PDB file of C-alpha atoms in Angstrom:
ATOM      1  CA  MET A   1       0.113   0.089  -0.058  1.00  0.00           C
ATOM      2  CA  SER A   2       1.617   3.534  -1.203  1.00  0.00           C
ATOM      3  CA  LEU A   3       0.291   6.098   1.405  1.00  0.00           C
ATOM      4  CA  ASN A   4       1.058   9.751   1.314  1.00  0.00           C
ATOM      5  CA  GLU A   5       2.975  11.268   3.806  1.00  0.00           C
ATOM      6  CA  GLU A   6      -0.602  12.494   5.342  1.00  0.00           C
ATOM      7  CA  GLU A   7      -1.826   9.483   5.125  1.00  0.00           C
ATOM      8  CA  ARG A   8       1.076   7.726   7.108  1.00  0.00           C
ATOM      9  CA  LYS A   9       1.247  10.509   9.859  1.00  0.00           C
ATOM     10  CA  ILE A  10      -1.967   9.300  10.256  1.00  0.00           C
ATOM     11  CA  ILE A  11      -2.077   5.882  10.708  1.00  0.00           C
ATOM     12  CA  VAL A  12       1.519   5.774  12.520  1.00  0.00           C
ATOM     13  CA  ALA A  13      -0.897   8.119  14.890  1.00  0.00           C
ATOM     14  CA  LEU A  14      -3.527   5.567  14.967  1.00  0.00           C
ATOM     15  CA  GLU A  15      -1.490   2.238  15.679  1.00  0.00           C
ATOM     16  CA  TYR A  16       0.630   4.386  18.026  1.00  0.00           C
ATOM     17  CA  GLU A  17      -2.711   5.370  20.041  1.00  0.00           C
ATOM     18  CA  LYS A  18      -3.684   1.947  19.866  1.00  0.00           C
ATOM     19  CA  ALA A  19      -0.234   0.367  21.569  1.00  0.00           C
ATOM     20  CA  CYS A  20      -1.417   2.652  24.393  1.00  0.00           C
ATOM     21  CA  LYS A  21      -4.845   1.859  24.879  1.00  0.00           C
ATOM     22  CA  THR A  22      -4.199  -2.000  24.768  1.00  0.00           C
ATOM     23  CA  VAL A  23      -1.473  -2.011  27.300  1.00  0.00           C
ATOM     24  CA  GLU A  24      -3.427   0.519  29.899  1.00  0.00           C
ATOM     25  CA  GLN A  25      -5.702  -2.751  30.016  1.00  0.00           C
ATOM     26  CA  VAL A  26      -2.426  -5.150  31.293  1.00  0.00           C
ATOM     27  CA  ALA A  27      -3.914  -3.565  35.029  1.00  0.00           C
ATOM     28  CA  GLU A  28      -7.315  -4.192  35.051  1.00  0.00           C
ATOM     29  CA  TYR A  29      -6.600  -7.929  33.887  1.00  0.00           C
ATOM     30  CA  GLN A  30      -3.520  -8.143  36.244  1.00  0.00           C
ATOM     31  CA  LYS A  31      -6.218  -7.515  39.248  1.00  0.00           C
ATOM     32  CA  LEU A  32      -8.245 -10.148  37.828  1.00  0.00           C
ATOM     33  CA  GLY A  33      -5.135 -12.865  37.458  1.00  0.00           C
ATOM     34  CA  HIS A  34      -5.923 -13.310  33.698  1.00  0.00           C
ATOM     35  CA  TRP A  35      -2.507 -13.945  32.879  1.00  0.00           C
ATOM     36  CA  ASP A  36      -2.948 -15.424  29.671  1.00  0.00           C
ATOM     37  CA  THR A  37      -5.317 -12.482  28.792  1.00  0.00           C
ATOM     38  CA  ILE A  38      -2.564  -9.738  29.807  1.00  0.00           C
ATOM     39  CA  ALA A  39       0.043 -11.711  27.568  1.00  0.00           C
ATOM     40  CA  ASN A  40      -2.117 -10.839  24.660  1.00  0.00           C
ATOM     41  CA  ARG A  41      -2.376  -7.951  25.588  1.00  0.00           C
ATOM     42  CA  LEU A  42       1.405  -6.733  26.037  1.00  0.00           C
ATOM     43  CA  TYR A  43       1.800  -8.661  22.572  1.00  0.00           C
ATOM     44  CA  TYR A  44      -0.941  -6.706  20.527  1.00  0.00           C
ATOM     45  CA  ALA A  45       0.394  -2.990  22.440  1.00  0.00           C
ATOM     46  CA  LEU A  46       3.882  -4.179  21.234  1.00  0.00           C
ATOM     47  CA  PHE A  47       2.549  -5.027  17.557  1.00  0.00           C
ATOM     48  CA  HIS A  48       0.897  -1.654  17.352  1.00  0.00           C
ATOM     49  CA  ALA A  49       4.118   0.436  18.724  1.00  0.00           C
ATOM     50  CA  VAL A  50       6.245  -1.698  16.386  1.00  0.00           C
ATOM     51  CA  SER A  51       3.297  -1.187  13.545  1.00  0.00           C
ATOM     52  CA  ALA A  52       3.557   2.209  13.684  1.00  0.00           C
ATOM     53  CA  LEU A  53       7.358   2.311  13.781  1.00  0.00           C
ATOM     54  CA  LEU A  54       7.700   0.797  10.785  1.00  0.00           C
ATOM     55  CA  ILE A  55       5.226   2.424   9.007  1.00  0.00           C
ATOM     56  CA  HIS A  56       6.881   5.624  10.381  1.00  0.00           C
ATOM     57  CA  ASP A  57       9.751   4.947   8.653  1.00  0.00           C
ATOM     58  CA  GLY A  58       8.640   3.341   5.493  1.00  0.00           C
ATOM     59  CA  TYR A  59       8.686   0.034   5.907  1.00  0.00           C
ATOM     60  CA  PRO A  60       5.568  -2.561   5.158  1.00  0.00           C
ATOM     61  CA  VAL A  61       3.388  -3.684   7.344  1.00  0.00           C
ATOM     62  CA  ASN A  62       1.604  -6.938   6.649  1.00  0.00           C
ATOM     63  CA  THR A  63       1.591  -9.952   8.972  1.00  0.00           C
ATOM     64  CA  HIS A  64       2.810 -11.014  12.560  1.00  0.00           C
ATOM     65  CA  LYS A  65       5.960 -12.605  12.053  1.00  0.00           C
ATOM     66  CA  GLY A  66       6.784  -9.751   8.871  1.00  0.00           C
ATOM     67  CA  VAL A  67       6.778  -6.943  11.565  1.00  0.00           C
ATOM     68  CA  ILE A  68       8.855  -8.870  13.846  1.00  0.00           C
ATOM     69  CA  ALA A  69      11.224 -10.102  11.244  1.00  0.00           C
ATOM     70  CA  LEU A  70      11.612  -5.966   9.855  1.00  0.00           C
ATOM     71  CA  PHE A  71      12.277  -4.861  13.804  1.00  0.00           C
ATOM     72  CA  GLY A  72      14.805  -7.118  13.942  1.00  0.00           C
ATOM     73  CA  ASN A  73      16.518  -6.567  10.741  1.00  0.00           C
ATOM     74  CA  TYR A  74      15.945  -2.284  10.616  1.00  0.00           C
ATOM     75  CA  TYR A  75      16.159  -1.889  14.824  1.00  0.00           C
ATOM     76  CA  ILE A  76      17.848  -4.632  16.634  1.00  0.00           C
ATOM     77  CA  ARG A  77      20.635  -5.373  14.246  1.00  0.00           C
ATOM     78  CA  THR A  78      21.832  -1.587  13.863  1.00  0.00           C
ATOM     79  CA  GLY A  79      21.505  -1.233  17.494  1.00  0.00           C
ATOM     80  CA  ILE A  80      18.827   1.265  17.634  1.00  0.00           C
ATOM     81  CA  PHE A  81      17.048  -1.172  20.005  1.00  0.00           C
ATOM     82  CA  THR A  82      18.597  -3.933  22.488  1.00  0.00           C
ATOM     83  CA  SER A  83      18.759  -7.611  21.882  1.00  0.00           C
ATOM     84  CA  GLU A  84      16.440  -7.819  25.508  1.00  0.00           C
ATOM     85  CA  ALA A  85      13.544  -5.655  23.161  1.00  0.00           C
ATOM     86  CA  GLY A  86      13.824  -8.124  20.450  1.00  0.00           C
ATOM     87  CA  ARG A  87      13.965 -11.056  22.533  1.00  0.00           C
ATOM     88  CA  LEU A  88      10.604  -9.454  24.596  1.00  0.00           C
ATOM     89  CA  TYR A  89       9.148  -8.801  21.680  1.00  0.00           C
ATOM     90  CA  SER A  90       9.932 -12.694  20.128  1.00  0.00           C
ATOM     91  CA  ASP A  91       9.161 -13.699  23.627  1.00  0.00           C
ATOM     92  CA  LEU A  92       5.696 -12.423  24.315  1.00  0.00           C
ATOM     93  CA  GLN A  93       4.648 -13.596  20.331  1.00  0.00           C
ATOM     94  CA  THR A  94       5.774 -17.193  21.875  1.00  0.00           C
ATOM     95  CA  ILE A  95       3.598 -16.778  24.674  1.00  0.00           C
ATOM     96  CA  ARG A  96       0.739 -15.369  23.015  1.00  0.00           C
ATOM     97  CA  ASN A  97       0.646 -17.843  20.730  1.00  0.00           C
ATOM     98  CA  ASN A  98       1.233 -20.761  23.088  1.00  0.00           C
ATOM     99  CA  SER A  99      -2.272 -19.096  25.377  1.00  0.00           C
ATOM    100  CA  ASP A 100      -4.354 -18.296  22.624  1.00  0.00           C
ATOM    101  CA  TYR A 101      -4.307 -21.533  20.752  1.00  0.00           C
ATOM    102  CA  ASN A 102      -2.768 -24.280  23.042  1.00  0.00           C
ATOM    103  CA  CYS A 103      -5.339 -25.650  25.194  1.00  0.00           C
ATOM    104  CA  SER A 104      -3.275 -27.452  27.879  1.00  0.00           C
ATOM    105  CA  TYR A 105      -1.108 -24.277  28.090  1.00  0.00           C
ATOM    106  CA  ASP A 106      -1.769 -21.598  30.739  1.00  0.00           C
ATOM    107  CA  ALA A 107      -0.018 -18.268  31.072  1.00  0.00           C
ATOM    108  CA  THR A 108       1.498 -17.590  34.562  1.00  0.00           C
ATOM    109  CA  GLU A 109       2.330 -14.557  36.532  1.00  0.00           C
ATOM    110  CA  GLN A 110       5.431 -15.706  37.220  1.00  0.00           C
ATOM    111  CA  GLU A 111       6.420 -15.450  33.762  1.00  0.00           C
ATOM    112  CA  ILE A 112       4.446 -12.736  32.413  1.00  0.00           C
ATOM    113  CA  LYS A 113       4.764  -9.882  35.586  1.00  0.00           C
ATOM    114  CA  PRO A 114       8.380  -9.925  34.601  1.00  0.00           C
ATOM    115  CA  MET A 115       7.613  -8.729  31.268  1.00  0.00           C
ATOM    116  CA  ILE A 116       4.951  -5.829  31.730  1.00  0.00           C
ATOM    117  CA  GLU A 117       7.344  -3.377  32.631  1.00  0.00           C
ATOM    118  CA  PRO A 118       9.860  -3.863  30.024  1.00  0.00           C
ATOM    119  CA  THR A 119       6.914  -4.020  27.355  1.00  0.00           C
ATOM    120  CA  ARG A 120       5.475  -0.571  28.844  1.00  0.00           C
ATOM    121  CA  LYS A 121       9.562   0.799  28.211  1.00  0.00           C
ATOM    122  CA  LEU A 122       9.468  -0.476  25.035  1.00  0.00           C
ATOM    123  CA  ILE A 123       6.481   1.443  23.975  1.00  0.00           C
ATOM    124  CA  LYS A 124       7.658   4.385  25.105  1.00  0.00           C
ATOM    125  CA  LEU A 125      10.907   4.567  24.070  1.00  0.00           C
ATOM    126  CA  ILE A 126       9.441   3.727  20.045  1.00  0.00           C
ATOM    127  CA  GLY A 127       7.308   6.704  20.658  1.00  0.00           C
ATOM    128  CA  GLU A 128      10.132   8.700  20.846  1.00  0.00           C
ATOM    129  CA  GLN A 129      11.337   7.245  17.374  1.00  0.00           C
ATOM    130  CA  LEU A 130       8.105   8.566  16.522  1.00  0.00           C
TER     131      LEU A 130
END
């Protein structure tokens, strides 16, 4: 999809706004102890933030795997973001997939809680790049 500059700015703003709204939902689900849902919300918040970054910089956003690959190639390998940021995004995708599609898997507080603040920080850092 070819975007003019105004369209690009609008989509970037909408994607980043979606990221921020999605990560805000985590606090409510945390009170309820819904760790699968928290994993889902963290992953999608990061997906929208990274999508905003990619679109901002003129890269195509087509698939979840593609977004992760582009983030790795253009932002992790180049040192714009740390390898820990790339690992966080990848780990969240794995956990989200397991939570959503594997009926014998349940995300736990012990594995998800330590990912909340790093995800918030990464989304904020992405916002600073925009």
